[in-house]
XYZ file of C-alpha atoms in Angstrom:
770
model
C -97.440 58.327 239.000
C -95.927 55.918 236.546
C -96.390 55.823 232.670
C -95.925 52.909 230.526
C -95.001 53.337 226.788
C -96.990 50.811 224.910
C -96.098 49.622 221.179
C -98.590 50.278 218.460
C -98.855 49.731 214.546
C -99.187 52.103 212.038
C -99.905 51.978 208.373
C -97.020 53.489 206.446
C -98.356 56.630 205.055
C -97.414 59.824 203.973
C -99.955 62.585 204.306
C -99.849 65.675 202.199
C -103.309 66.968 202.935
C -105.243 70.229 202.581
C -104.596 72.698 205.385
C -106.615 73.313 208.340
C -108.938 76.065 207.664
C -108.447 79.306 209.660
C -111.218 81.865 208.657
C -110.309 85.346 208.594
C -111.633 88.088 210.661
C -109.067 90.685 209.772
C -107.487 91.291 206.589
C -103.971 90.142 207.631
C -105.063 86.634 209.616
C -104.225 83.529 207.999
C -104.740 79.829 208.395
C -102.349 77.712 210.695
C -101.067 74.804 208.030
C -100.548 71.619 209.792
C -99.500 68.426 207.868
C -97.973 65.234 209.449
C -95.393 62.433 208.271
C -95.186 59.086 209.733
C -92.124 57.167 209.358
C -92.179 53.156 210.320
C -90.938 49.899 209.263
C -88.986 49.948 205.906
C -89.072 53.741 205.892
C -86.265 53.659 208.338
C -84.105 52.066 205.154
C -83.837 55.790 204.237
C -80.878 56.446 206.571
C -77.854 55.040 207.741
C -76.486 53.299 211.279
C -74.023 50.743 211.966
C -75.104 47.989 214.159
C -78.955 48.928 213.611
C -81.405 46.763 212.020
C -84.704 47.784 210.083
C -87.601 45.427 210.051
C -91.305 45.393 209.181
C -91.771 46.138 213.233
C -89.420 49.334 213.070
C -85.598 50.013 213.885
C -83.762 48.371 216.307
C -80.033 47.085 217.420
C -78.492 44.288 215.494
C -78.159 41.066 217.699
C -74.725 41.611 219.206
C -74.346 45.175 219.359
C -74.627 47.219 222.469
C -74.626 50.867 221.315
C -75.555 52.289 217.984
C -76.384 55.331 216.205
C -78.903 55.895 213.278
C -79.220 58.967 211.306
C -82.058 59.380 208.706
C -81.495 60.962 205.206
C -82.316 64.882 204.976
C -86.290 64.633 204.767
C -87.920 67.422 202.745
C -91.166 68.440 204.666
C -94.497 68.529 202.925
C -94.791 72.186 203.883
C -92.762 74.759 205.098
C -92.951 75.106 208.904
C -91.929 77.447 212.029
C -92.877 74.860 214.572
C -92.394 71.058 214.713
C -93.777 68.557 217.164
C -92.503 64.908 217.247
C -94.300 61.809 218.680
C -93.124 58.206 218.536
C -93.865 54.754 219.587
C -91.364 52.511 220.950
C -90.255 49.850 223.356
C -87.655 50.356 225.891
C -87.276 47.448 228.038
C -85.127 47.947 231.520
C -81.342 47.810 231.128
C -81.803 49.821 227.718
C -82.128 53.239 226.385
C -83.356 54.937 223.596
C -82.401 58.795 222.433
C -84.016 60.854 219.744
C -82.838 64.187 218.206
C -83.966 66.155 215.557
C -82.502 69.179 213.372
C -83.879 71.652 210.942
C -82.870 73.836 207.943
C -84.291 76.050 205.237
C -83.433 74.199 201.956
C -79.433 73.185 201.746
C -78.788 75.737 204.288
C -76.967 75.356 207.759
C -78.528 73.011 210.113
C -79.804 74.040 213.363
C -78.228 72.827 216.614
C -79.504 69.009 217.301
C -82.666 69.057 219.486
C -82.678 66.137 222.265
C -86.437 64.995 222.228
C -87.981 63.886 225.452
C -91.350 63.061 226.332
C -93.430 66.004 227.575
C -95.619 64.382 230.197
C -97.586 67.501 230.401
C -98.950 66.860 227.037
C -99.438 62.977 227.225
C -102.410 61.355 228.835
C -102.033 58.101 230.631
C -104.139 56.398 227.900
C -101.795 57.606 225.187
C -99.860 55.085 223.185
C -96.951 57.393 222.242
C -94.498 59.895 223.283
C -94.729 63.343 222.480
C -91.987 65.644 222.354
C -91.683 69.381 223.150
C -92.298 71.964 220.307
C -89.332 73.325 218.306
C -89.746 76.612 216.588
C -87.181 78.015 214.172
C -85.424 81.371 214.279
C -87.281 84.357 212.850
C -84.350 85.219 210.625
C -85.052 82.210 208.577
C -89.119 82.368 209.440
C -89.700 78.743 208.080
C -87.719 75.718 207.335
C -88.583 72.890 204.938
C -85.930 70.151 205.815
C -85.616 67.981 208.728
C -83.070 64.874 209.962
C -83.440 62.737 213.004
C -81.199 60.509 214.696
C -81.738 57.713 217.194
C -79.320 56.367 219.717
C -79.853 52.797 221.287
C -77.987 51.434 224.256
C -78.403 48.391 226.526
C -76.480 46.277 229.062
C -77.863 43.217 228.194
C -78.139 41.585 224.906
C -81.422 39.748 225.953
C -83.183 42.872 225.794
C -83.629 45.228 222.776
C -84.864 48.855 222.368
C -86.836 49.059 219.195
C -88.289 52.312 217.774
C -91.605 51.307 216.076
C -92.539 54.468 214.351
C -91.855 58.311 214.488
C -94.376 61.117 213.293
C -93.558 64.667 212.595
C -96.236 67.320 212.539
C -95.250 70.524 210.584
C -96.991 73.568 211.479
C -96.731 77.113 209.839
C -98.088 80.225 211.551
C -95.892 82.797 210.085
C -98.927 84.464 207.852
C -100.207 86.069 210.941
C -99.222 89.473 212.153
C -96.033 89.783 214.583
C -96.211 90.530 218.040
C -95.310 94.265 217.361
C -98.646 94.550 215.165
C -100.702 92.803 217.732
C -99.524 95.449 220.286
C -100.429 98.335 218.089
C -103.850 96.763 217.536
C -104.533 96.201 220.994
C -103.483 99.684 221.894
C -105.714 101.109 219.283
C -108.838 98.766 220.530
C -108.007 99.850 224.151
C -108.105 103.466 223.135
C -111.416 103.099 221.361
C -113.175 101.274 224.150
C -111.729 103.808 226.472
C -110.145 102.923 229.989
C -111.869 101.078 232.560
C -110.698 102.115 236.146
C -109.307 99.310 238.412
C -110.591 99.146 241.942
C -107.336 97.245 242.747
C -104.258 96.795 241.407
C -104.429 97.377 237.589
C -104.413 94.773 234.962
C -101.326 95.014 232.747
C -101.634 95.517 228.899
C -102.730 92.170 227.556
C -103.087 91.044 223.853
C -106.582 89.950 223.869
C -107.974 86.806 222.353
C -109.930 89.099 219.991
C -106.773 90.625 218.591
C -104.600 87.441 218.198
C -107.027 84.603 217.869
C -109.063 85.459 214.969
C -110.307 81.807 213.821
C -113.952 80.959 214.548
C -112.822 78.253 216.500
C -111.400 81.033 218.824
C -114.739 82.289 219.712
C -117.062 79.598 221.714
C -118.796 79.375 225.000
C -120.060 75.732 225.142
C -118.461 73.767 227.827
C -116.655 76.643 229.620
C -116.705 76.418 233.350
C -115.411 79.063 235.957
C -114.199 79.010 239.356
C -112.390 81.970 241.396
C -108.539 81.458 241.422
C -106.898 80.936 244.730
C -103.794 79.593 243.378
C -101.197 80.609 240.400
C -99.442 78.118 238.568
C -96.105 79.061 236.549
C -95.553 77.094 233.438
C -93.224 77.213 230.331
C -94.272 76.036 227.085
C -90.893 74.136 226.423
C -90.608 75.564 222.932
C -87.444 76.671 221.412
C -85.677 79.758 222.563
C -84.386 80.343 219.252
C -87.427 82.317 217.598
C -88.348 85.876 218.273
C -91.679 85.517 216.529
C -93.475 84.799 219.260
C -96.736 85.669 218.089
C -96.275 82.877 215.617
C -95.396 80.487 218.433
C -98.576 81.298 220.222
C -100.758 80.798 217.400
C -98.763 77.416 216.712
C -99.374 76.204 220.401
C -102.952 77.045 220.142
C -103.504 74.976 216.849
C -101.618 71.996 218.570
C -103.632 72.275 221.707
C -106.949 73.075 219.967
C -107.561 70.316 217.197
C -107.978 66.801 217.551
C -105.403 64.232 216.024
C -105.900 63.640 212.700
C -104.038 62.753 209.489
C -103.038 66.540 209.155
C -101.957 66.569 213.019
C -101.087 63.095 214.445
C -99.975 64.497 217.636
C -102.850 67.369 218.479
C -104.375 67.434 221.562
C -107.798 67.667 220.695
C -108.515 70.083 223.853
C -110.724 72.301 222.263
C -108.254 75.539 223.054
C -105.072 76.704 224.150
C -104.716 74.955 227.818
C -102.999 77.935 229.517
C -105.003 80.890 231.021
C -102.177 83.344 229.818
C -98.968 83.189 227.868
C -96.235 85.515 228.063
C -93.274 85.930 225.443
C -89.750 86.757 225.697
C -90.248 90.567 224.940
C -92.806 90.565 227.638
C -96.121 90.748 225.880
C -98.767 88.886 227.417
C -101.418 86.942 225.401
C -104.835 85.981 226.870
C -104.907 82.323 226.715
C -107.851 80.006 227.153
C -111.311 81.333 226.273
C -113.231 83.430 229.046
C -116.194 85.264 228.446
C -114.938 88.037 231.047
C -111.253 87.679 231.238
C -111.247 90.804 233.693
C -113.587 89.490 236.097
C -113.799 85.618 235.909
C -111.718 82.939 236.060
C -112.071 80.120 233.640
C -110.918 76.396 234.240
C -108.516 75.835 231.772
C -106.398 72.537 230.729
C -102.890 73.062 231.852
C -102.531 71.132 235.500
C -104.820 68.034 235.584
C -106.915 68.392 238.928
C -105.359 71.804 239.690
C -107.197 73.388 236.698
C -110.259 74.169 238.882
C -109.303 77.048 241.125
C -105.992 78.056 239.686
C -104.667 80.624 236.938
C -102.215 78.763 234.559
C -99.517 81.308 232.902
C -96.958 79.674 230.760
C -93.662 81.612 229.747
C -92.834 80.787 226.179
C -89.953 79.067 225.625
C -87.676 76.646 227.636
C -86.355 77.165 231.278
C -84.888 74.187 232.090
C -81.120 74.323 233.812
C -78.382 74.970 231.440
C -76.824 71.537 232.112
C -80.214 69.904 231.676
C -79.580 66.700 229.645
C -80.636 67.048 226.005
C -82.596 70.145 226.632
C -80.635 73.047 228.234
C -82.787 76.269 228.896
C -82.087 79.734 229.456
C -83.220 82.269 232.327
C -86.446 83.991 231.668
C -85.412 87.490 230.054
C -86.125 90.393 232.335
C -89.192 91.758 230.099
C -90.704 88.478 230.548
C -90.250 88.508 234.597
C -91.585 92.037 234.643
C -94.655 91.342 233.010
C -95.211 87.969 234.963
C -94.937 89.923 238.095
C -97.646 92.469 236.807
C -100.084 89.767 235.698
C -99.616 87.671 239.102
C -99.810 90.942 241.273
C -103.218 91.795 239.240
C -104.700 88.341 240.217
C -103.515 88.103 243.413
C -104.816 91.477 244.628
C -108.053 90.791 242.582
C -108.726 87.233 244.474
C -107.015 88.095 247.564
C -104.335 85.531 247.297
C -101.638 85.451 249.850
C -98.446 84.383 247.771
C -96.656 83.162 250.799
C -99.164 80.756 251.798
C -100.192 77.278 251.253
C -103.878 76.716 250.972
C -105.978 73.316 250.633
C -108.699 75.151 248.556
C -108.603 73.539 245.281
C -111.525 71.292 245.273
C -109.870 68.496 243.084
C -106.698 68.547 244.692
C -105.517 66.409 247.863
C -104.399 68.577 250.639
C -102.802 72.055 249.992
C -100.463 73.623 247.522
C -98.348 76.802 247.415
C -100.716 79.743 246.478
C -97.990 80.669 244.063
C -96.399 77.729 242.377
C -94.463 75.937 239.535
C -96.488 73.351 237.639
C -94.178 70.612 239.263
C -95.576 71.676 242.599
C -98.987 70.573 241.630
C -97.901 66.560 241.280
C -94.291 66.158 241.268
C -94.379 64.384 237.828
C -93.016 66.940 235.778
C -89.945 69.425 235.106
C -92.300 72.085 234.383
C -91.569 75.375 234.481
C -87.908 74.089 234.260
C -85.208 74.797 236.921
C -84.400 78.563 235.918
C -88.093 79.501 236.263
C -88.685 77.471 239.348
C -85.996 79.136 241.128
C -87.594 82.244 240.833
C -90.330 81.451 242.896
C -89.363 82.880 246.182
C -88.115 86.289 244.408
C -91.362 86.199 242.581
C -93.498 86.007 245.842
C -91.668 88.916 247.365
C -92.075 91.207 244.037
C -95.684 90.161 244.025
C -96.253 91.004 247.679
C -94.390 94.039 247.562
C -96.606 95.497 244.452
C -99.944 94.724 246.415
C -98.830 95.354 250.132
C -99.123 91.787 251.490
C -96.715 91.631 254.519
C -95.380 88.479 255.974
C -95.208 88.727 259.500
C -93.498 85.131 259.875
C -90.077 84.295 260.940
C -88.690 81.210 258.960
C -86.136 78.339 259.740
C -85.146 76.700 256.823
C -83.885 72.920 256.932
C -80.865 73.811 254.867
C -79.883 76.749 256.908
C -77.329 77.041 260.220
C -80.415 76.808 262.200
C -80.999 73.217 261.395
C -78.792 70.298 262.445
C -79.609 66.785 261.532
C -78.338 63.331 262.322
C -75.613 61.685 260.197
C -77.552 58.908 258.533
C -78.900 58.319 255.280
C -81.159 61.231 254.014
C -83.396 61.822 250.737
C -83.852 65.346 249.112
C -87.420 66.197 247.916
C -87.045 65.679 243.865
C -87.592 68.565 241.547
C -86.820 71.061 244.226
C -89.947 69.984 246.039
C -90.313 71.764 249.407
C -90.794 75.215 250.949
C -88.245 77.436 249.456
C -87.280 74.909 246.878
C -85.823 72.375 249.335
C -86.780 69.566 251.846
C -85.256 66.255 253.477
C -87.039 63.278 254.275
C -86.663 59.730 255.391
C -89.098 56.802 256.380
C -90.827 56.152 259.385
C -89.983 53.173 262.003
C -91.711 51.930 265.127
C -88.500 49.827 265.792
C -86.101 52.016 268.132
C -83.316 50.028 266.991
C -83.767 51.120 263.492
C -84.429 54.785 264.244
C -81.337 56.878 262.901
C -82.782 59.946 261.321
C -83.622 63.282 263.590
C -83.524 66.866 262.941
C -83.619 70.118 265.440
C -84.722 73.273 264.266
C -83.228 76.416 266.448
C -85.245 79.368 265.300
C -83.701 82.713 266.086
C -86.355 84.201 268.197
C -86.004 88.216 268.271
C -87.656 88.802 271.655
C -89.454 87.074 274.527
C -93.034 86.400 273.421
C -95.960 83.849 272.741
C -95.439 82.582 269.294
C -97.374 80.246 266.913
C -95.082 77.380 265.552
C -95.948 75.696 262.370
C -94.166 72.989 260.329
C -94.131 72.598 256.487
C -95.245 69.265 255.010
C -94.394 69.402 251.320
C -96.608 67.616 248.674
C -93.656 65.432 246.892
C -93.627 62.641 244.539
C -92.266 59.590 246.446
C -94.526 56.955 245.628
C -95.479 56.324 249.333
C -97.983 58.186 251.609
C -96.575 60.081 254.711
C -96.567 59.344 258.335
C -99.669 59.773 260.501
C -97.603 59.802 263.984
C -94.867 62.409 263.216
C -93.714 63.028 267.150
C -92.463 66.618 267.503
C -90.718 67.893 270.829
C -91.358 71.723 271.548
C -88.890 73.088 273.780
C -90.080 76.071 275.098
C -89.908 78.932 277.774
C -92.288 76.683 280.255
C -90.986 73.090 279.484
C -91.151 70.445 276.926
C -94.321 69.837 275.023
C -94.753 66.693 272.744
C -97.189 66.884 269.723
C -98.089 63.986 267.703
C -99.324 65.043 264.135
C -100.366 63.539 260.970
C -98.142 64.591 258.190
C -100.511 63.019 255.728
C -103.232 65.125 256.706
C -101.429 68.177 256.072
C -99.932 67.490 252.864
C -98.783 70.768 251.138
C -99.539 73.004 254.087
C -98.069 74.390 257.366
C -98.890 71.973 260.272
C -99.533 73.881 263.512
C -97.775 72.815 266.877
C -99.571 75.288 268.594
C -98.649 78.399 270.558
C -95.616 78.610 272.967
C -94.050 80.975 275.174
C -90.614 81.580 273.780
C -87.207 83.225 274.890
C -85.111 85.345 272.960
C -82.146 83.831 271.124
C -81.848 80.192 269.974
C -82.632 78.369 273.434
C -85.977 77.263 271.884
C -85.953 74.269 269.507
C -87.960 71.682 267.852
C -87.019 68.314 267.516
C -88.325 65.504 265.479
C -87.166 61.945 264.545
C -88.290 58.956 262.418
C -89.506 56.940 265.288
C -93.415 56.615 265.529
C -96.035 54.515 267.116
C -98.515 54.355 264.273
C -96.542 53.318 260.991
C -93.493 52.140 259.482
C -92.136 52.776 256.073
C -94.186 56.049 255.349
C -92.606 59.373 254.595
C -91.253 61.642 257.175
C -90.518 65.069 256.136
C -87.962 67.504 257.592
C -88.654 71.087 255.836
C -89.266 74.512 257.012
C -90.362 75.812 260.488
C -91.980 79.091 260.941
C -92.923 81.463 263.949
C -95.481 83.672 264.062
C -95.594 86.110 267.154
C -99.053 86.166 268.664
C -100.785 88.229 271.390
C -100.977 86.123 274.793
C -104.217 85.156 275.492
C -106.527 87.355 277.990
C -106.086 86.698 281.454
C -109.278 85.030 282.509
C -110.681 83.558 285.775
C -114.077 81.693 285.365
C -116.457 80.372 288.322
C -116.974 76.459 288.329
C -118.875 75.539 291.577
C -121.196 76.475 292.933
C -123.037 77.448 289.906
C -125.109 80.767 289.641
C -128.580 80.195 291.024
C -128.067 76.874 292.452
C -129.196 75.490 295.608
C -126.983 73.296 297.913
C -128.310 70.979 300.874
C -124.795 70.768 302.831
C -123.404 73.655 304.364
C -120.049 72.366 303.780
C -119.560 73.954 300.381
C -116.697 73.224 297.791
C -115.766 76.325 295.951
C -113.836 76.194 292.666
C -112.699 78.135 289.736
C -110.358 78.481 286.808
C -107.751 80.830 285.935
C -106.258 81.061 282.315
C -103.011 82.993 281.734
C -99.545 82.737 280.435
C -98.292 84.143 283.389
C -97.647 83.820 287.268
C -100.652 84.056 289.791
C -99.041 85.582 292.644
C -102.048 85.890 294.854
C -105.576 84.508 295.245
C -108.671 85.769 297.321
C -112.297 84.213 298.011
C -115.073 86.146 299.453
C -118.714 84.843 300.359
C -121.284 87.404 301.070
C -125.113 87.629 302.262
C -125.597 90.819 300.058
C -124.864 91.546 296.576
C -122.606 94.933 298.044
C -120.558 92.237 299.716
C -120.667 94.422 302.946
C -121.596 91.292 305.322
C -118.813 88.902 304.270
C -119.066 85.460 305.734
C -115.735 84.189 304.056
C -112.686 86.581 303.260
C -109.867 84.501 302.465
C -106.409 85.367 300.643
C -103.548 83.065 299.579
C -100.227 84.375 298.293
C -99.952 81.817 295.797
C -102.344 80.238 292.974
C -105.302 78.698 294.613
C -108.157 77.277 292.622
C -110.404 75.609 295.269
C -111.652 76.193 298.840
C -113.990 74.673 301.367
C -116.239 76.397 304.068
C -118.699 74.970 306.413
C -121.635 77.733 306.862
C -122.931 75.240 309.513
C -126.600 76.650 308.943
C -128.941 77.662 306.083
C -128.149 80.522 304.006
C -131.125 81.605 301.922
C -128.920 84.045 299.723
C -125.111 84.127 299.334
C -122.792 85.580 297.100
C -119.499 84.345 296.144
C -116.178 85.768 293.912
C -112.765 84.791 293.566
C -110.086 87.138 292.276
C -106.465 86.359 291.076
C -103.470 88.910 290.841
C -101.331 88.094 287.995
C -97.635 88.988 287.589
C -96.911 90.515 284.003
C -93.293 91.057 284.704
C -91.361 94.594 285.211
C -93.480 95.357 288.066
C -96.960 95.079 286.523
C -99.588 93.197 287.864
C -103.409 92.798 286.679
C -106.087 91.795 289.160
C -109.034 89.575 287.541
C -112.185 88.576 289.289
C -114.913 86.057 288.651
C -118.400 87.487 288.208
C -120.457 87.755 291.585
C -122.271 84.598 291.827
C -125.326 83.864 293.930
C -125.923 80.721 295.467
C -128.037 79.224 298.435
C -128.207 76.628 301.197
C -131.371 74.886 302.164
C -131.092 71.719 304.342
C -134.610 71.679 305.405
C -136.933 69.015 303.510
C -140.200 70.430 302.325
C -143.542 69.030 303.452
C -146.636 67.719 301.752
C -150.011 65.947 302.075
C -152.824 64.502 300.307
C -155.717 66.794 300.633
C -158.669 64.596 298.726
C -159.449 61.564 296.854
C -162.514 61.906 294.270
C -164.002 59.088 292.760
C -164.769 59.669 288.992
C -168.400 59.504 287.579
C -167.444 56.086 285.702
C -166.793 54.864 289.173
C -163.643 53.174 287.949
C -161.136 55.821 288.651
C -159.824 58.476 290.968
C -158.501 62.123 291.176
C -155.931 62.767 293.729
C -155.075 66.061 295.036
C -152.155 67.225 297.299
C -150.534 70.212 298.640
C -146.803 71.062 299.825
C -144.414 73.781 300.938
C -140.928 74.534 301.414
C -139.479 77.930 302.870
C -136.297 78.381 300.818
C -135.523 76.657 297.920
C -139.190 75.725 296.978
C -140.885 72.521 296.057
C -139.423 71.152 292.915
C -141.362 67.928 292.684
C -144.062 65.607 294.159
C -144.122 61.818 293.908
C -147.666 60.070 294.344
C -147.408 56.664 295.764
C -150.328 53.967 296.370
C -150.723 50.825 298.039
C -153.340 48.068 298.879
C -155.215 49.076 302.247
C -153.200 46.960 304.986
C -150.371 46.284 302.812
C -146.890 47.835 303.786
C -145.184 48.217 300.354
C -145.810 51.428 298.424
C -145.899 51.938 294.442
C -144.929 54.674 292.667
C -147.696 56.365 290.536
C -146.302 59.303 289.006
C -143.602 62.073 289.696
C -144.825 65.640 288.540
C -144.802 69.049 289.395
C -148.486 69.425 289.560
C -150.735 68.938 292.327
C -153.244 66.630 291.231
C -153.060 63.260 289.072
C -155.522 60.643 287.972
C -155.601 56.977 289.364
C -156.916 53.888 287.816
C -156.873 51.071 290.555
C -155.470 47.786 289.264
C -158.125 45.911 290.764
C -161.496 48.199 291.092
C -162.694 45.780 293.566
C -159.911 46.543 295.965
C -159.601 49.745 298.498
C -156.270 51.593 298.121
C -154.796 54.457 300.058
C -152.371 57.359 298.883
C -149.486 59.446 299.831
C -147.427 61.846 298.586
C -143.636 62.663 299.069
C -142.272 66.204 297.943
C -138.570 67.304 296.983
C -137.202 70.859 296.804
C -134.711 72.412 294.613
C -131.639 72.000 296.825
C -132.517 68.083 296.770
C -133.849 67.402 300.130
C -136.452 65.045 300.102
C -139.426 64.856 302.575
C -139.124 62.024 305.195
C -141.935 59.437 305.319
C -141.746 60.240 309.354
C -143.299 63.929 308.737
C -146.252 62.416 306.433
C -149.714 62.982 307.110
C -152.105 59.998 307.642
C -152.724 58.545 304.211
C -156.288 58.792 302.741
C -157.591 55.858 300.672
C -160.550 55.236 298.110
C -162.762 54.031 301.178
C -162.835 57.740 301.921
C -163.218 58.956 298.139
C -165.645 61.717 297.392
C -168.082 60.923 294.586
C -167.660 63.402 291.787
C -170.989 63.979 289.946
C -170.994 64.989 286.236
C -172.210 68.339 287.098
C -169.437 69.641 288.980
C -166.538 67.971 286.870
C -165.739 70.965 284.465
C -164.714 73.482 286.948
C -162.366 71.153 288.667
C -158.822 72.545 288.725
C -155.824 69.812 288.783
C -153.000 72.165 288.837
């Protein structure tokens, strides 16, 4: 996904407006105060910067300068604040750069550190015409600040392009008047004690600061527009707010106000989502806060606004603070503190147990997300377009999965071979790595497919350590990573196993974010088994080809089975030379096979009793003559190794041999009362398989060619002559269940219409035609 920064015009203004109301429902509740100030055009004259130029359109480099830094004068803010959000509109052409920093202080005291501002892609919609920064909070010791200063750094490689800052807006938020986290916890404990404990049927929900305790505005309590969908995934975020504050309750209130209210003069950067986006938030002391409004937090999963298409079907938990890498440019983070991690584990364990979420799997169950995603993931794993939740939080995911699994008793029986382990080797070629720690266990390699053997250069081999001989399911992980391209439909895996080599062609595109199954194979203990994949396909060129983790799961071998194929049960054959066949399913060796055919169900009178000391799946025997009832059975002896064998047999299957054709004859021709049609009757017999059908035929008297009237199982039929003035004669041919057909040589003399018996009205009703 790519975002274009567009230029917009703003009318210079300074808004010092009335605070947004936060009605009280408790005596210590207070309104969040929000006000904004916008700088643009000539406002930038209130600062200094060599090689920068101020114009009605904003701030830019002078004509010849390649780099410059502008620093504003100290700005006294309209209100004291504990949280600050910055947004700006700029043109930054290719071959140029623009960097913004801001710092804060109280009065004339010491300045805070410079905060490097970057666009918070999680907060900006594609249609937004501005860049929006992370939220900055001030240290608790100061509680609020009232002065800011910002700087702008410009750079370019070509004087033909000019980066320009058109406007910059600051939204100041003051939520310090509300209760602290400690006060909220005391209220929650009192409320829980008054309500009484509710027994949990599974893993208990940890103590959570309920929405009714911390969010006391009338805007906090609503039901319109809420949607619910059971969570199948859990997503970890960070708020990308300052780590310098410890008044985390005030930070939660600031985030709620910022997310909830629409953009206005008092909050030019507010999101207007109607509520806080996350389902839960956890502060650095380990306090958990209910987030997005939910009518029943204990039992329902409300759809929040924290991960775009993944909102539905997920629970979003945001860690309050910034947890990027320590060397992340302009925005270094910290490691999540232990109390925060412990609370995160407890919250995830409760939800995973409640919804049966296997934290080791990667399922395709979110209705508005293409493919699968890890059931426990970071925000960046949804689409790959954000840093959230920061490397130092994202790096915890494998450990988090283990911790949650241990809490709720989830056992992962898979054996993993990662592409960055000693069990994986790859060609010396140009390789790419999944960005933002994308991949199973935070890493993956990829290249691009080709149909040209001369261009094929990338291959990889996974050699899993197999603990013991057995049958294993082999799966390959296909990560969902942002590369700007689709993935191959023709990944050609070679599985080298105990029984040889099997080639599996699979679509990685169809398995995005999931484990792709290659099938079940017999493997030997050790590292002799391996899976090979290269970039050569027969389907496409230039599409992603992923080399990520492999996993094995030992499975029970399929049960040995032998089934009859032919002759089928209850069948009749018209050839005494009979072809017998059967099918054997086993993962072991067939050491002997036998076939018996008998005339009785107790198999005392055997006509065939044949044994082979090998695997045999068919046999032909000539019985010479008819057999009214035969029973056949095939048996195989399977060698399971270590001197153990198993004998399996087909069900006793009955069939018969009938080589004699049936007989039949026309018995009467009746002329109907209308004088225009006839009723033909006949009879037939077959000693063994029985008559299956009759074919009635007619011809003009004196002709040689016969014409079919009907084929039926009945013993009578009506006939309307083509020409009532002519005379016709009839014959019938019978076929039996074995497929024998009556020969014309055995037919009795034909009976014609000239021999028809008139049928009066009086005797029509009792006549039976079947």
